[in-house]
Amino acid sequence: MSGVPGLGPGDRADFEQVLRAALETAEIRSALSADPTGRAAARLRAWALAADTEIAAAAHDEYRAYTAARATAGRRPPPAAGGPPAGSGLPPAVLLPLISAASAAVLLLIGYGLLVTGTADRFAGSVRSAGWVLAVAAVAAAAVGLPALPRAVPDRAGAPDGARGPVSAADVARARRRWHRALLERGVLPYLRRRLPDSLAS
């Protein structure tokens, strides 16, 4: 007996489940009632199983979408090498200027505050100098890092499906139902209708 290309044991069981459902539809059962021995139904089932490749091809797109969803379910992008996990915070191009600017602001406030009070003049001068150095560093970091930010942060709308986040179990279940429906309506039932006369005549 041939197998549907790419189907695992579970998918083969799904194929047989859809075939059973098709054989139990009112249309097919009514036609097969002309043979009370049940031999026509058995022949029809055996022929359908033997023609599984032909039948499954009718729902190839839905099957491919189902297997792709199942393969990506639960996956998450790995952490960037030497950096925080993806999506855990701001990129370095933004963090470095922000940290430098915040540190500069704190040091400058302390330095000029000491200057106003007239205490620890030498220390206040050192603090102010350190604050201005950090301020210059923040401006330089922003000038270098921020223009590269659009390239460092990919556009999620244009990212591949696998980069948009994990596929949920509900997504997989919906894709499976779509495949079953397409397999039934475009594959199994049309095949059974074509072979019904032969099964009853044999």
CSV table of C-alpha atoms in Angstrom, one decimal:
chain,number,residue,atom,x,y,z
A,1,MET,CA,0.0,0.0,0.0
A,2,SER,CA,1.4,3.4,-0.9
A,3,GLY,CA,1.8,6.1,1.6
A,4,VAL,CA,1.0,9.8,1.3
A,5,PRO,CA,4.4,11.6,0.8
A,6,GLY,CA,5.6,13.1,4.0
A,7,LEU,CA,2.9,11.7,6.2
A,8,GLY,CA,3.9,10.3,9.6
A,9,PRO,CA,2.0,7.5,11.4
A,10,GLY,CA,-0.2,10.1,13.1
A,11,ASP,CA,-1.0,11.8,9.8
A,12,ARG,CA,-1.8,8.4,8.2
A,13,ALA,CA,-4.3,7.8,11.0
A,14,ASP,CA,-5.9,11.2,10.2
A,15,PHE,CA,-6.2,10.2,6.6
A,16,GLU,CA,-8.0,7.0,7.6
A,17,GLN,CA,-10.2,8.9,10.0
A,18,VAL,CA,-11.4,11.3,7.2
A,19,LEU,CA,-12.0,8.3,5.0
A,20,ARG,CA,-14.2,6.7,7.6
A,21,ALA,CA,-16.1,9.9,8.0
A,22,ALA,CA,-16.7,10.1,4.2
A,23,LEU,CA,-17.9,6.5,4.1
A,24,GLU,CA,-20.4,7.4,6.9
A,25,THR,CA,-21.9,10.4,5.1
A,26,ALA,CA,-25.6,10.0,4.1
A,27,GLU,CA,-24.7,10.2,0.4
A,28,ILE,CA,-22.2,7.4,0.4
A,29,ARG,CA,-24.1,5.2,2.8
A,30,SER,CA,-27.3,5.5,0.7
A,31,ALA,CA,-25.4,4.4,-2.4
A,32,LEU,CA,-23.7,1.5,-0.7
A,33,SER,CA,-27.0,0.2,0.8
A,34,ALA,CA,-27.6,-1.3,-2.7
A,35,ASP,CA,-25.1,-4.0,-1.5
A,36,PRO,CA,-26.3,-5.4,1.8
A,37,THR,CA,-23.3,-7.8,2.0
A,38,GLY,CA,-20.9,-4.9,2.7
A,39,ARG,CA,-18.4,-6.1,0.1
A,40,ALA,CA,-18.9,-2.9,-2.0
A,41,ALA,CA,-18.0,-0.7,1.0
A,42,ALA,CA,-14.9,-2.8,1.8
A,43,ARG,CA,-13.8,-2.6,-1.8
A,44,LEU,CA,-14.3,1.1,-1.9
A,45,ARG,CA,-12.3,1.6,1.3
A,46,ALA,CA,-9.5,-0.5,0.0
A,47,TRP,CA,-9.3,1.4,-3.3
A,48,ALA,CA,-9.3,4.7,-1.5
A,49,LEU,CA,-6.4,3.6,0.8
A,50,ALA,CA,-4.5,2.4,-2.1
A,51,ALA,CA,-5.0,5.7,-3.9
A,52,ASP,CA,-4.1,7.8,-0.9
A,53,THR,CA,-1.3,9.7,-2.7
A,54,GLU,CA,-3.8,10.8,-5.4
A,55,ILE,CA,-6.5,11.7,-2.9
A,56,ALA,CA,-4.2,13.6,-0.5
A,57,ALA,CA,-2.8,15.7,-3.3
A,58,ALA,CA,-6.1,17.5,-3.6
A,59,ALA,CA,-5.5,19.1,-0.1
A,60,HIS,CA,-1.7,19.5,-0.5
A,61,ASP,CA,-1.7,23.3,0.4
A,62,GLU,CA,-3.7,22.7,3.6
A,63,TYR,CA,-1.6,19.8,4.6
A,64,ARG,CA,1.6,21.8,4.0
A,65,ALA,CA,0.3,24.6,6.2
A,66,TYR,CA,-0.7,22.1,8.9
A,67,THR,CA,2.7,20.5,9.0
A,68,ALA,CA,4.5,23.9,9.0
A,69,ALA,CA,2.4,25.1,11.9
A,70,ARG,CA,3.0,21.8,13.8
A,71,ALA,CA,6.8,22.1,13.2
A,72,THR,CA,7.0,25.6,14.6
A,73,ALA,CA,4.7,25.2,17.5
A,74,GLY,CA,6.3,26.3,20.7
A,75,ARG,CA,9.5,27.5,19.2
A,76,ARG,CA,11.1,30.8,20.3
A,77,PRO,CA,14.0,32.7,18.9
A,78,PRO,CA,17.3,31.9,20.7
A,79,PRO,CA,19.1,34.6,22.6
A,80,ALA,CA,21.5,36.8,20.6
A,81,ALA,CA,25.1,35.8,21.2
A,82,GLY,CA,26.6,37.8,24.0
A,83,GLY,CA,23.4,39.8,24.5
A,84,PRO,CA,20.1,39.6,26.3
A,85,PRO,CA,17.3,37.3,25.0
A,86,ALA,CA,15.4,38.5,22.1
A,87,GLY,CA,12.6,40.8,23.0
A,88,SER,CA,13.8,41.2,26.7
A,89,GLY,CA,14.7,44.9,26.5
A,90,LEU,CA,16.1,47.8,24.5
A,91,PRO,CA,19.0,47.2,22.0
A,92,PRO,CA,22.5,48.4,23.0
A,93,ALA,CA,22.2,51.2,20.4
A,94,VAL,CA,19.5,52.8,22.6
A,95,LEU,CA,20.7,51.6,26.0
A,96,LEU,CA,24.2,53.0,25.9
A,97,PRO,CA,23.3,56.7,25.1
A,98,LEU,CA,20.5,56.5,27.7
A,99,ILE,CA,22.7,55.2,30.5
A,100,SER,CA,25.5,57.7,29.7
A,101,ALA,CA,23.0,60.6,29.6
A,102,ALA,CA,21.4,59.6,32.8
A,103,SER,CA,24.8,59.2,34.6
A,104,ALA,CA,25.9,62.6,33.2
A,105,ALA,CA,22.8,64.3,34.5
A,106,VAL,CA,23.2,62.9,38.0
A,107,LEU,CA,26.9,63.9,38.2
A,108,LEU,CA,26.2,67.4,36.8
A,109,LEU,CA,23.4,67.9,39.3
A,110,ILE,CA,25.6,66.9,42.2
A,111,GLY,CA,28.6,68.9,40.9
A,112,TYR,CA,26.6,72.1,40.4
A,113,GLY,CA,24.6,71.6,43.6
A,114,LEU,CA,27.9,71.5,45.6
A,115,LEU,CA,29.0,74.6,43.7
A,116,VAL,CA,25.9,76.5,44.8
A,117,THR,CA,26.3,75.5,48.4
A,118,GLY,CA,30.0,76.4,48.3
A,119,THR,CA,31.2,73.2,49.8
A,120,ALA,CA,33.8,70.7,48.6
A,121,ASP,CA,34.8,73.0,45.7
A,122,ARG,CA,37.6,70.7,44.4
A,123,PHE,CA,35.3,67.6,44.6
A,124,ALA,CA,32.5,69.5,43.0
A,125,GLY,CA,34.8,70.4,40.1
A,126,SER,CA,35.8,66.8,39.6
A,127,VAL,CA,32.2,65.7,39.6
A,128,ARG,CA,31.2,68.3,37.1
A,129,SER,CA,34.1,67.3,34.8
A,130,ALA,CA,33.1,63.6,35.0
A,131,GLY,CA,29.5,64.6,34.2
A,132,TRP,CA,30.5,66.6,31.1
A,133,VAL,CA,32.7,63.7,29.9
A,134,LEU,CA,29.7,61.4,30.2
A,135,ALA,CA,27.5,63.9,28.4
A,136,VAL,CA,29.9,64.0,25.5
A,137,ALA,CA,30.1,60.2,25.5
A,138,ALA,CA,26.3,60.0,25.4
A,139,VAL,CA,26.1,62.3,22.4
A,140,ALA,CA,28.8,60.4,20.6
A,141,ALA,CA,27.1,57.0,21.4
A,142,ALA,CA,23.8,58.4,20.1
A,143,ALA,CA,25.4,59.7,16.9
A,144,VAL,CA,27.0,56.3,16.2
A,145,GLY,CA,24.3,53.9,17.4
A,146,LEU,CA,20.9,55.4,16.6
A,147,PRO,CA,21.3,55.6,12.8
A,148,ALA,CA,22.0,51.9,12.8
A,149,LEU,CA,18.9,51.1,14.9
A,150,PRO,CA,16.5,50.5,12.0
A,151,ARG,CA,18.9,47.8,10.7
A,152,ALA,CA,19.4,46.2,14.1
A,153,VAL,CA,15.7,45.9,14.8
A,154,PRO,CA,13.9,43.9,12.0
A,155,ASP,CA,10.5,44.9,10.9
A,156,ARG,CA,8.2,42.2,12.4
A,157,ALA,CA,5.5,42.8,9.8
A,158,GLY,CA,8.0,41.7,7.1
A,159,ALA,CA,9.7,38.9,9.1
A,160,PRO,CA,9.2,35.3,8.1
A,161,ASP,CA,6.4,33.4,9.8
A,162,GLY,CA,8.7,31.6,12.2
A,163,ALA,CA,10.1,35.0,13.4
A,164,ARG,CA,6.7,36.3,14.5
A,165,GLY,CA,6.6,34.3,17.6
A,166,PRO,CA,5.6,30.7,18.5
A,167,VAL,CA,2.6,29.0,17.0
A,168,SER,CA,0.1,28.0,19.6
A,169,ALA,CA,-1.6,24.7,20.0
A,170,ALA,CA,-4.9,26.3,18.9
A,171,ASP,CA,-3.2,27.4,15.6
A,172,VAL,CA,-2.1,23.9,15.0
A,173,ALA,CA,-5.6,22.5,15.7
A,174,ARG,CA,-7.2,25.0,13.3
A,175,ALA,CA,-4.7,24.1,10.6
A,176,ARG,CA,-5.4,20.4,11.2
A,177,ARG,CA,-9.2,21.0,10.9
A,178,ARG,CA,-8.7,23.0,7.6
A,179,TRP,CA,-6.7,20.1,6.2
A,180,HIS,CA,-9.3,17.5,7.2
A,181,ARG,CA,-12.1,19.6,5.7
A,182,ALA,CA,-10.2,20.1,2.4
A,183,LEU,CA,-9.2,16.4,2.3
A,184,LEU,CA,-12.8,15.3,2.8
A,185,GLU,CA,-14.4,17.8,0.4
A,186,ARG,CA,-11.8,17.9,-2.4
A,187,GLY,CA,-10.1,14.6,-2.1
A,188,VAL,CA,-12.0,11.7,-0.4
A,189,LEU,CA,-15.6,12.4,-1.4
A,190,PRO,CA,-14.9,13.1,-5.1
A,191,TYR,CA,-12.9,9.9,-5.3
A,192,LEU,CA,-15.6,7.8,-3.6
A,193,ARG,CA,-18.2,9.2,-6.0
A,194,ARG,CA,-16.1,8.3,-9.0
A,195,ARG,CA,-15.5,4.7,-7.8
A,196,LEU,CA,-19.0,3.9,-6.4
A,197,PRO,CA,-20.3,2.4,-9.6
A,198,ASP,CA,-17.3,0.1,-9.9
A,199,SER,CA,-17.6,-1.0,-6.3
A,200,LEU,CA,-21.2,-2.0,-6.8
A,201,ALA,CA,-20.6,-3.7,-10.1
A,202,SER,CA,-17.7,-5.9,-8.9
